[in-house]
Protein backbone atom coordinates (compact mmCIF):
# COMPACT_ATOMS: atom_id res chain seq x y z
CA UNK A 1 0.00 0.00 0.00
CA UNK A 2 3.05 2.25 0.11
CA UNK A 3 2.91 2.44 -3.69
CA UNK A 4 1.31 5.57 -5.19
CA UNK A 5 -2.37 5.09 -6.03
CA UNK A 6 -2.64 1.75 -4.22
CA UNK A 7 -5.12 2.94 -1.59
CA UNK A 8 -7.41 4.51 -4.21
CA UNK A 9 -7.29 1.27 -6.19
CA UNK A 10 -8.22 -0.76 -3.10
CA UNK A 11 -11.13 1.54 -2.23
CA UNK A 12 -12.43 1.28 -5.79
CA UNK A 13 -12.35 -2.54 -5.70
CA UNK A 14 -13.89 -2.58 -2.24
CA UNK A 15 -16.85 -0.58 -3.52
CA UNK A 16 -17.20 -2.73 -6.63
CA UNK A 17 -17.24 -5.95 -4.59
CA UNK A 18 -19.51 -4.39 -1.91
CA UNK A 19 -17.11 -5.21 0.93
CA UNK A 20 -17.70 -3.53 4.30
CA UNK A 21 -14.57 -4.67 6.14
CA UNK A 22 -11.27 -5.40 4.40
CA UNK A 23 -8.17 -6.86 6.08
CA UNK A 24 -4.84 -5.77 4.61
CA UNK A 25 -1.35 -7.26 4.84
CA UNK A 26 1.93 -5.61 3.84
CA UNK A 27 0.50 -2.13 4.35
CA UNK A 28 4.06 -0.82 4.83
CA UNK A 29 2.98 2.28 6.73
CA UNK A 30 5.09 3.33 9.71
CA UNK A 31 3.61 3.70 13.18
CA UNK A 32 0.06 2.96 14.22
CA UNK A 33 -3.19 4.90 14.12
CA UNK A 34 -6.24 5.65 12.01
CA UNK A 35 -6.73 7.56 8.79
CA UNK A 36 -9.98 8.72 7.18
CA UNK A 37 -10.18 9.17 3.43
CA UNK A 38 -13.42 9.88 1.56
CA UNK A 39 -15.97 7.40 2.92
CA UNK A 40 -13.43 4.97 4.37
CA UNK A 41 -11.45 4.69 7.60
CA UNK A 42 -8.19 2.75 7.78
CA UNK A 43 -6.83 1.43 11.08
CA UNK A 44 -3.21 0.41 10.68
CA UNK A 45 -0.29 -0.99 12.65
CA UNK A 46 3.28 -0.84 11.38
CA UNK A 47 6.88 -0.69 12.52
CA UNK A 48 9.73 1.81 12.28
CA UNK A 49 10.32 1.13 8.58
CA UNK A 50 8.15 0.82 5.49
CA UNK A 51 8.05 -2.96 5.92
CA UNK A 52 5.37 -5.47 6.83
CA UNK A 53 2.40 -3.73 8.48
CA UNK A 54 -1.27 -4.68 8.71
CA UNK A 55 -4.52 -2.74 8.51
CA UNK A 56 -8.29 -2.97 8.51
CA UNK A 57 -10.22 -0.76 6.09
CA UNK A 58 -13.87 0.03 6.92
CA UNK A 59 -16.59 1.68 4.89
CA UNK A 60 -18.41 4.72 6.24
CA UNK A 61 -21.32 2.90 7.90
CA UNK A 62 -19.18 0.23 9.55
CA UNK A 63 -16.74 2.81 10.94
CA UNK A 64 -19.62 4.34 12.92
CA UNK A 65 -19.71 1.17 15.05
CA UNK A 66 -16.03 1.13 16.07
CA UNK A 67 -15.45 0.76 19.82
CA UNK A 68 -11.67 0.87 19.60
CA UNK A 69 -8.65 -0.84 18.17
CA UNK A 70 -5.36 -2.29 19.36
CA UNK A 71 -2.13 -2.10 17.36
CA UNK A 72 -0.45 -5.23 18.76
CA UNK A 73 2.53 -5.38 16.38
CA UNK A 74 3.50 -4.76 12.76
CA UNK A 75 1.88 -8.13 11.99
CA UNK A 76 -1.24 -8.09 14.18
CA UNK A 77 -4.07 -5.60 14.69
CA UNK A 78 -7.42 -5.90 16.48
CA UNK A 79 -10.56 -3.83 16.03
CA UNK A 80 -13.80 -4.05 18.04
CA UNK A 81 -17.25 -3.13 16.74
CA UNK A 82 -20.52 -2.57 18.57
CA UNK A 83 -23.02 -5.20 17.46
CA UNK A 84 -26.45 -6.41 18.47
CA UNK A 85 -26.91 -8.65 20.31
CA UNK A 86 -23.17 -9.52 20.21
CA UNK A 87 -20.15 -7.31 19.72
CA UNK A 88 -17.68 -8.12 16.95
CA UNK A 89 -13.91 -8.50 17.28
CA UNK A 90 -11.79 -8.64 14.12
CA UNK A 91 -8.12 -9.64 14.12
CA UNK A 92 -5.95 -9.15 11.04
CA UNK A 93 -2.68 -11.09 10.91
CA UNK A 94 0.29 -11.42 8.59
CA UNK A 95 2.42 -14.49 9.25
CA UNK A 96 6.15 -14.41 8.36
CA UNK A 97 7.01 -16.01 5.03
CA UNK A 98 9.19 -19.09 4.59
CA UNK A 99 12.26 -16.80 4.53
CA UNK A 100 11.90 -16.27 8.30
CA UNK A 101 12.92 -18.77 10.98
CA UNK A 102 10.63 -20.48 13.47
CA UNK A 103 11.33 -17.86 16.15
CA UNK A 104 9.62 -15.24 14.00
CA UNK A 105 6.60 -17.53 13.55
CA UNK A 106 6.46 -18.22 17.29
CA UNK A 107 6.59 -14.49 17.99
CA UNK A 108 3.71 -13.94 15.54
CA UNK A 109 1.47 -16.47 17.29
CA UNK A 110 2.34 -14.94 20.67
CA UNK A 111 1.18 -11.56 19.37
CA UNK A 112 -1.99 -12.91 17.84
CA UNK A 113 -2.67 -14.61 21.19
CA UNK A 114 -2.37 -11.20 22.86
CA UNK A 115 -4.99 -9.84 20.47
CA UNK A 116 -7.28 -12.82 21.03
CA UNK A 117 -7.12 -12.39 24.83
CA UNK A 118 -8.52 -8.88 24.42
CA UNK A 119 -11.72 -10.34 22.93
CA UNK A 120 -14.63 -11.28 25.17
CA UNK A 121 -15.92 -14.85 25.19
CA UNK A 122 -19.33 -13.79 23.85
CA UNK A 123 -17.89 -11.69 20.99
CA UNK A 124 -18.27 -12.78 17.38
CA UNK A 125 -14.56 -13.24 16.68
CA UNK A 126 -13.10 -13.14 13.17
CA UNK A 127 -9.42 -13.84 12.53
CA UNK A 128 -8.23 -13.20 8.99
CA UNK A 129 -5.15 -12.48 6.94
CA UNK A 130 -2.19 -13.85 5.03
CA UNK A 131 -1.00 -16.84 7.08
CA UNK A 132 1.49 -18.24 4.54
CA UNK A 133 0.20 -21.70 5.43
CA UNK A 134 -1.49 -24.55 3.55
CA UNK A 135 -4.12 -26.43 5.57
CA UNK A 136 -4.92 -28.91 2.78
CA UNK A 137 -8.13 -30.42 1.43
CA UNK A 138 -8.75 -33.00 4.17
CA UNK A 139 -11.27 -32.39 6.92
CA UNK A 140 -9.79 -31.91 10.38
CA UNK A 141 -12.49 -32.04 13.06
CA UNK A 142 -14.60 -28.89 13.15
CA UNK A 143 -11.65 -26.68 12.20
CA UNK A 144 -10.77 -27.46 8.57
CA UNK A 145 -13.41 -28.41 6.03
CA UNK A 146 -13.11 -30.89 3.14
CA UNK A 147 -13.00 -28.18 0.45
CA UNK A 148 -9.56 -26.69 0.92
CA UNK A 149 -6.79 -26.77 -1.67
CA UNK A 150 -3.56 -28.79 -1.94
CA UNK A 151 -1.66 -30.56 0.81
CA UNK A 152 -1.09 -29.39 4.35
CA UNK A 153 2.45 -28.19 5.21
CA UNK A 154 4.27 -27.47 8.50
CA UNK A 155 3.02 -23.90 8.67
CA UNK A 156 -0.45 -25.31 8.07
CA UNK A 157 -0.01 -27.54 11.13
CA UNK A 158 0.82 -24.46 13.20
CA UNK A 159 -2.29 -22.63 12.01
CA UNK A 160 -4.61 -25.61 12.52
CA UNK A 161 -3.25 -26.22 16.03
CA UNK A 162 -3.77 -22.57 16.94
CA UNK A 163 -7.32 -22.56 15.54
CA UNK A 164 -8.18 -25.72 17.46
CA UNK A 165 -6.91 -24.24 20.72
CA UNK A 166 -9.21 -21.23 20.21
CA UNK A 167 -12.17 -23.15 18.78
CA UNK A 168 -12.07 -21.38 15.40
CA UNK A 169 -13.42 -22.55 12.04
CA UNK A 170 -11.50 -21.84 8.80
CA UNK A 171 -14.47 -20.67 6.74
CA UNK A 172 -13.05 -20.84 3.20
CA UNK A 173 -12.47 -24.60 3.51
CA UNK A 174 -16.11 -25.47 4.23
CA UNK A 175 -17.80 -24.44 0.98
CA UNK A 176 -17.62 -26.42 -2.24
CA UNK A 177 -16.41 -24.05 -4.93
CA UNK A 178 -14.62 -24.15 -8.24
CA UNK A 179 -10.79 -24.40 -7.75
CA UNK A 180 -10.39 -20.82 -8.98
CA UNK A 181 -12.51 -19.78 -5.98
CA UNK A 182 -10.11 -21.56 -3.62
CA UNK A 183 -6.59 -20.34 -4.41
CA UNK A 184 -5.57 -17.00 -2.91
CA UNK A 185 -1.96 -16.57 -4.10
CA UNK A 186 -0.06 -17.26 -7.29
CA UNK A 187 3.66 -17.28 -7.93
CA UNK A 188 5.40 -15.15 -10.59
CA UNK A 189 4.45 -16.23 -14.12
CA UNK A 190 1.51 -18.10 -12.56
CA UNK A 191 3.46 -21.35 -12.12
CA UNK A 192 1.95 -22.17 -8.72
CA UNK A 193 -1.36 -21.40 -7.07
CA UNK A 194 -1.91 -21.93 -3.34
CA UNK A 195 -4.49 -21.28 -0.67
CA UNK A 196 -2.67 -19.35 2.08
CA UNK A 197 -5.14 -16.59 3.04
CA UNK A 198 -7.99 -17.46 5.38
CA UNK A 199 -10.93 -16.08 7.33
CA UNK A 200 -11.70 -17.83 10.62
CA UNK A 201 -14.73 -17.40 12.87
CA UNK A 202 -15.71 -18.60 16.35
CA UNK A 203 -17.28 -22.06 16.12
CA UNK A 204 -20.43 -20.98 18.01
CA UNK A 205 -21.11 -18.40 15.27
CA UNK A 206 -20.30 -20.67 12.33
CA UNK A 207 -23.94 -20.71 11.20
CA UNK A 208 -23.84 -16.94 10.68
CA UNK A 209 -21.56 -17.48 7.65
CA UNK A 210 -23.39 -17.52 4.31
CA UNK A 211 -20.40 -18.01 1.99
CA UNK A 212 -16.62 -17.72 1.93
CA UNK A 213 -14.56 -17.83 -1.26
CA UNK A 214 -11.78 -16.18 -3.23
CA UNK A 215 -12.44 -13.56 -5.91
CA UNK A 216 -9.73 -13.84 -8.58
CA UNK A 217 -11.41 -11.11 -10.65
CA UNK A 218 -10.47 -8.47 -8.10
CA UNK A 219 -7.31 -6.58 -8.92
CA UNK A 220 -5.12 -4.28 -6.88
CA UNK A 221 -1.79 -5.09 -8.48
CA UNK A 222 -1.06 -7.89 -6.00
CA UNK A 223 -0.11 -11.55 -6.27
CA UNK A 224 -2.89 -12.28 -3.74
CA UNK A 225 -6.63 -12.28 -4.39
CA UNK A 226 -9.19 -11.37 -1.72
CA UNK A 227 -11.20 -13.92 0.24
CA UNK A 228 -14.71 -12.58 0.79
CA UNK A 229 -16.80 -13.96 3.62
CA UNK A 230 -20.49 -13.06 3.70
CA UNK A 231 -21.87 -13.08 7.22
CA UNK A 232 -25.15 -12.27 8.96
CA UNK A 233 -24.07 -9.69 11.54
CA UNK A 234 -25.95 -6.65 12.81
CA UNK A 235 -23.88 -3.70 13.93
CA UNK A 236 -24.96 -1.02 16.35
CA UNK A 237 -24.19 2.57 15.44
CA UNK A 238 -22.53 4.51 18.25
CA UNK A 239 -23.89 7.90 19.24
CA UNK A 240 -22.00 10.29 17.02
CA UNK A 241 -20.87 13.54 18.62
CA UNK A 242 -21.88 16.71 16.83
CA UNK A 243 -19.27 18.03 14.45
CA UNK A 244 -17.45 21.04 15.81
CA UNK A 245 -17.23 24.12 13.65
CA UNK A 246 -14.43 26.67 13.58
CA UNK A 247 -14.79 30.43 13.79
CA UNK A 248 -12.59 33.09 12.20
CA UNK A 249 -11.04 34.17 15.52
CA UNK A 250 -8.33 36.24 13.83
CA UNK A 251 -11.00 38.81 12.96
CA UNK A 252 -11.02 39.85 16.64
CA UNK A 253 -7.56 41.29 16.01
CA UNK A 254 -7.93 42.39 12.41
CA UNK A 255 -11.46 43.87 12.28
CA UNK A 256 -12.15 46.77 14.67
CA UNK A 257 -15.95 46.68 14.17
CA UNK A 258 -16.21 42.96 14.91
CA UNK A 259 -13.94 43.35 17.94
CA UNK A 260 -16.18 46.11 19.33
CA UNK A 261 -19.39 44.12 18.73
CA UNK A 262 -17.86 41.11 20.46
CA UNK A 263 -16.73 43.20 23.45
CA UNK A 264 -20.23 44.67 23.89
CA UNK A 265 -21.97 41.28 23.71
CA UNK A 266 -19.56 39.71 26.22
CA UNK A 267 -19.91 42.68 28.57
CA UNK A 268 -23.73 42.56 28.43
CA UNK A 269 -23.77 38.85 29.19
CA UNK A 270 -21.25 39.20 32.04
CA UNK A 271 -23.30 41.98 33.67
CA UNK A 272 -26.28 39.60 33.82
CA UNK A 273 -24.30 36.96 35.75
CA UNK A 274 -24.86 36.35 39.45
CA UNK A 275 -21.50 36.88 41.18
CA UNK A 276 -22.69 34.94 44.25
CA UNK A 277 -22.82 31.73 42.22
CA UNK A 278 -20.30 29.01 43.12
CA UNK A 279 -17.00 29.14 41.26
CA UNK A 280 -17.56 26.07 39.06
CA UNK A 281 -21.08 27.11 38.03
CA UNK A 282 -19.91 30.70 37.45
CA UNK A 283 -17.14 29.44 35.17
CA UNK A 284 -19.62 27.42 33.10
CA UNK A 285 -21.87 30.46 32.72
CA UNK A 286 -18.96 32.69 31.70
CA UNK A 287 -17.69 30.12 29.24
CA UNK A 288 -21.14 29.87 27.65
CA UNK A 289 -21.32 33.67 27.44
CA UNK A 290 -17.93 33.89 25.72
CA UNK A 291 -18.77 31.16 23.20
CA UNK A 292 -22.29 32.43 22.48
CA UNK A 293 -20.94 35.93 21.80
CA UNK A 294 -18.30 34.55 19.45
CA UNK A 295 -20.87 32.49 17.50
CA UNK A 296 -23.10 35.54 17.05
CA UNK A 297 -20.33 37.85 15.87
CA UNK A 298 -17.73 35.74 14.08
CA UNK A 299 -18.34 34.00 10.73
CA UNK A 300 -17.63 30.28 10.44
CA UNK A 301 -14.64 29.00 8.52
CA UNK A 302 -15.77 27.39 5.28
CA UNK A 303 -14.33 23.88 5.15
CA UNK A 304 -13.40 23.27 1.52
CA UNK A 305 -13.26 19.70 0.30
CA UNK A 306 -9.67 18.61 -0.10
CA UNK A 307 -8.54 18.17 -3.67
CA UNK A 308 -7.05 14.77 -4.37
CA UNK A 309 -4.26 14.05 -6.79
CA UNK A 310 -5.91 10.86 -8.11
CA UNK A 311 -7.52 11.45 -11.53
CA UNK A 312 -10.43 9.81 -13.33
CA UNK A 313 -8.08 8.78 -16.14
CA UNK A 314 -5.95 6.74 -13.72
CA UNK A 315 -9.02 5.10 -12.18
CA UNK A 316 -10.19 4.16 -15.69
CA UNK A 317 -6.79 2.61 -16.42
CA UNK A 318 -7.05 0.57 -13.21
CA UNK A 319 -10.35 -0.86 -14.41
CA UNK A 320 -8.81 -1.68 -17.81
CA UNK A 321 -5.92 -3.41 -16.04
CA UNK A 322 -8.36 -5.56 -14.07
CA UNK A 323 -10.03 -6.73 -17.27
CA UNK A 324 -6.65 -7.74 -18.74
CA UNK A 325 -5.63 -10.17 -15.98
CA UNK A 326 -5.77 -13.06 -18.42
CA UNK A 327 -3.33 -11.30 -20.78
CA UNK A 328 0.02 -10.85 -18.93
CA UNK A 329 1.63 -8.64 -21.60
CA UNK A 330 -1.24 -6.14 -21.82
CA UNK A 331 -1.66 -6.24 -18.05
CA UNK A 332 2.01 -5.39 -17.50
CA UNK A 333 1.87 -2.57 -20.05
CA UNK A 334 -1.18 -0.93 -18.45
CA UNK A 335 0.29 -1.42 -14.97
CA UNK A 336 3.45 0.43 -16.04
CA UNK A 337 1.37 3.27 -17.49
CA UNK A 338 -0.58 3.54 -14.21
CA UNK A 339 2.63 3.83 -12.19
CA UNK A 340 3.95 6.60 -14.46
CA UNK A 341 0.69 8.57 -14.43
CA UNK A 342 0.40 8.22 -10.63
CA UNK A 343 3.88 9.67 -10.17
CA UNK A 344 3.16 12.55 -12.57
CA UNK A 345 -0.23 13.34 -11.01
CA UNK A 346 1.09 13.32 -7.46
CA UNK A 347 4.10 15.46 -8.37
CA UNK A 348 1.81 18.01 -10.04
CA UNK A 349 -0.47 18.04 -7.00
CA UNK A 350 2.48 18.51 -4.61
CA UNK A 351 3.77 21.45 -6.67
CA UNK A 352 0.32 23.08 -6.45
CA UNK A 353 0.23 22.55 -2.68
CA UNK A 354 3.72 24.02 -2.26
CA UNK A 355 2.70 27.11 -4.23
CA UNK A 356 -0.41 27.49 -2.07
CA UNK A 357 1.67 27.22 1.11
CA UNK A 358 4.17 29.82 -0.13
CA UNK A 359 1.33 32.26 -0.81
CA UNK A 360 -0.19 31.70 2.63
CA UNK A 361 3.04 31.94 4.66
CA UNK A 362 3.01 35.73 4.62
CA UNK A 363 -0.73 35.97 5.33
CA UNK A 364 -1.77 33.02 7.52
CA UNK A 365 1.14 31.05 8.95
CA UNK A 366 -1.17 28.79 10.98
CA UNK A 367 -2.92 27.61 7.82
CA UNK A 368 0.42 27.13 6.05
CA UNK A 369 1.86 24.96 8.82
CA UNK A 370 -1.38 22.97 8.99
CA UNK A 371 -1.16 22.22 5.27
CA UNK A 372 2.47 21.14 5.66
CA UNK A 373 1.43 18.68 8.39
CA UNK A 374 -1.39 17.33 6.21
CA UNK A 375 0.87 16.79 3.21
CA UNK A 376 3.69 15.16 5.22
CA UNK A 377 1.24 12.96 7.12
CA UNK A 378 1.90 14.51 10.55
CA UNK A 379 -1.77 15.40 10.97
CA UNK A 380 -2.72 11.74 10.68
CA UNK A 381 -3.92 10.19 13.93
CA UNK A 382 -1.01 8.20 15.34
CA UNK A 383 -2.44 6.95 18.62
CA UNK A 384 -3.33 3.32 19.10
CA UNK A 385 -6.92 4.34 19.73
CA UNK A 386 -6.99 2.59 23.12
CA UNK A 387 -6.46 3.47 26.78
CA UNK A 388 -4.11 1.34 28.87
CA UNK A 389 -4.49 0.29 32.49
CA UNK A 390 -1.77 0.96 35.06
CA UNK A 391 -0.36 -2.50 34.32
CA UNK A 392 -0.16 -1.73 30.59
CA UNK A 393 -3.17 -3.82 29.51
CA UNK A 394 -5.16 -2.20 26.68
CA UNK A 395 -8.71 -1.29 27.73
CA UNK A 396 -11.47 -1.55 25.15
CA UNK A 397 -14.66 -1.69 27.26
CA UNK A 398 -16.43 1.58 28.07
CA UNK A 399 -16.70 1.06 31.85
CA UNK A 400 -13.01 0.10 32.11
CA UNK A 401 -11.97 3.20 30.16
CA UNK A 402 -14.13 5.49 32.34
CA UNK A 403 -12.65 3.96 35.50
CA UNK A 404 -9.16 4.51 34.13
CA UNK A 405 -9.90 8.16 33.35
CA UNK A 406 -11.19 8.62 36.91
CA UNK A 407 -7.76 7.55 38.17
CA UNK A 408 -6.08 10.51 36.42
CA UNK A 409 -4.33 13.10 38.59
CA UNK A 410 -6.05 16.52 38.67
CA UNK A 411 -2.71 18.29 39.20
CA UNK A 412 -1.51 17.12 35.77
CA UNK A 413 -4.50 18.75 34.07
CA UNK A 414 -3.95 21.92 36.14
CA UNK A 415 -0.33 22.02 34.99
CA UNK A 416 -1.48 21.67 31.36
CA UNK A 417 -3.71 24.73 31.84
CA UNK A 418 -0.84 26.74 33.26
CA UNK A 419 1.39 25.78 30.35
CA UNK A 420 -1.00 27.21 27.75
CA UNK A 421 0.83 29.82 25.72
CA UNK A 422 -1.33 32.87 25.00
CA UNK A 423 -1.27 36.63 25.60
CA UNK A 424 -4.15 37.51 27.91
CA UNK A 425 -3.93 41.15 26.78
CA UNK A 426 -5.46 40.09 23.47
CA UNK A 427 -8.77 39.29 25.21
CA UNK A 428 -11.51 41.72 26.35
CA UNK A 429 -11.08 43.35 29.79
CA UNK A 430 -13.86 41.23 31.31
CA UNK A 431 -12.07 38.00 30.40
CA UNK A 432 -8.76 39.40 31.71
CA UNK A 433 -10.40 40.06 35.09
CA UNK A 434 -11.86 36.57 35.22
CA UNK A 435 -8.49 35.04 34.31
CA UNK A 436 -6.81 36.80 37.25
CA UNK A 437 -9.60 35.62 39.54
CA UNK A 438 -9.32 32.04 38.31
CA UNK A 439 -5.55 31.86 38.72
CA UNK A 440 -5.91 32.72 42.42
CA UNK A 441 -7.66 29.38 42.97
CA UNK A 442 -4.55 27.18 42.85
CA UNK A 443 -6.44 24.15 44.11
CA UNK A 444 -9.33 24.42 41.65
CA UNK A 445 -9.30 21.73 38.93
PDB file of C-alpha atoms in Angstrom, residues 3 38-39 42 137 161 215 238 268 283 354 407 412 436 443-444:
ATOM      1  CA  UNK A   3       2.905   2.439  -3.687  1.00  0.00           C
ATOM      2  CA  UNK A  38     -13.424   9.880   1.564  1.00  0.00           C
ATOM      3  CA  UNK A  39     -15.975   7.401   2.925  1.00  0.00           C
ATOM      4  CA  UNK A  42      -8.194   2.747   7.778  1.00  0.00           C
ATOM      5  CA  UNK A 137      -8.131 -30.416   1.435  1.00  0.00           C
ATOM      6  CA  UNK A 161      -3.254 -26.218  16.028  1.00  0.00           C
ATOM      7  CA  UNK A 215     -12.439 -13.556  -5.910  1.00  0.00           C
ATOM      8  CA  UNK A 238     -22.535   4.505  18.249  1.00  0.00           C
ATOM      9  CA  UNK A 268     -23.728  42.563  28.428  1.00  0.00           C
ATOM     10  CA  UNK A 283     -17.139  29.437  35.172  1.00  0.00           C
ATOM     11  CA  UNK A 354       3.722  24.018  -2.258  1.00  0.00           C
ATOM     12  CA  UNK A 407      -7.758   7.549  38.167  1.00  0.00           C
ATOM     13  CA  UNK A 412      -1.514  17.119  35.768  1.00  0.00           C
ATOM     14  CA  UNK A 436      -6.808  36.796  37.249  1.00  0.00           C
ATOM     15  CA  UNK A 443      -6.439  24.153  44.110  1.00  0.00           C
ATOM     16  CA  UNK A 444      -9.329  24.425  41.652  1.00  0.00           C
TER      17      UNK A 444
END
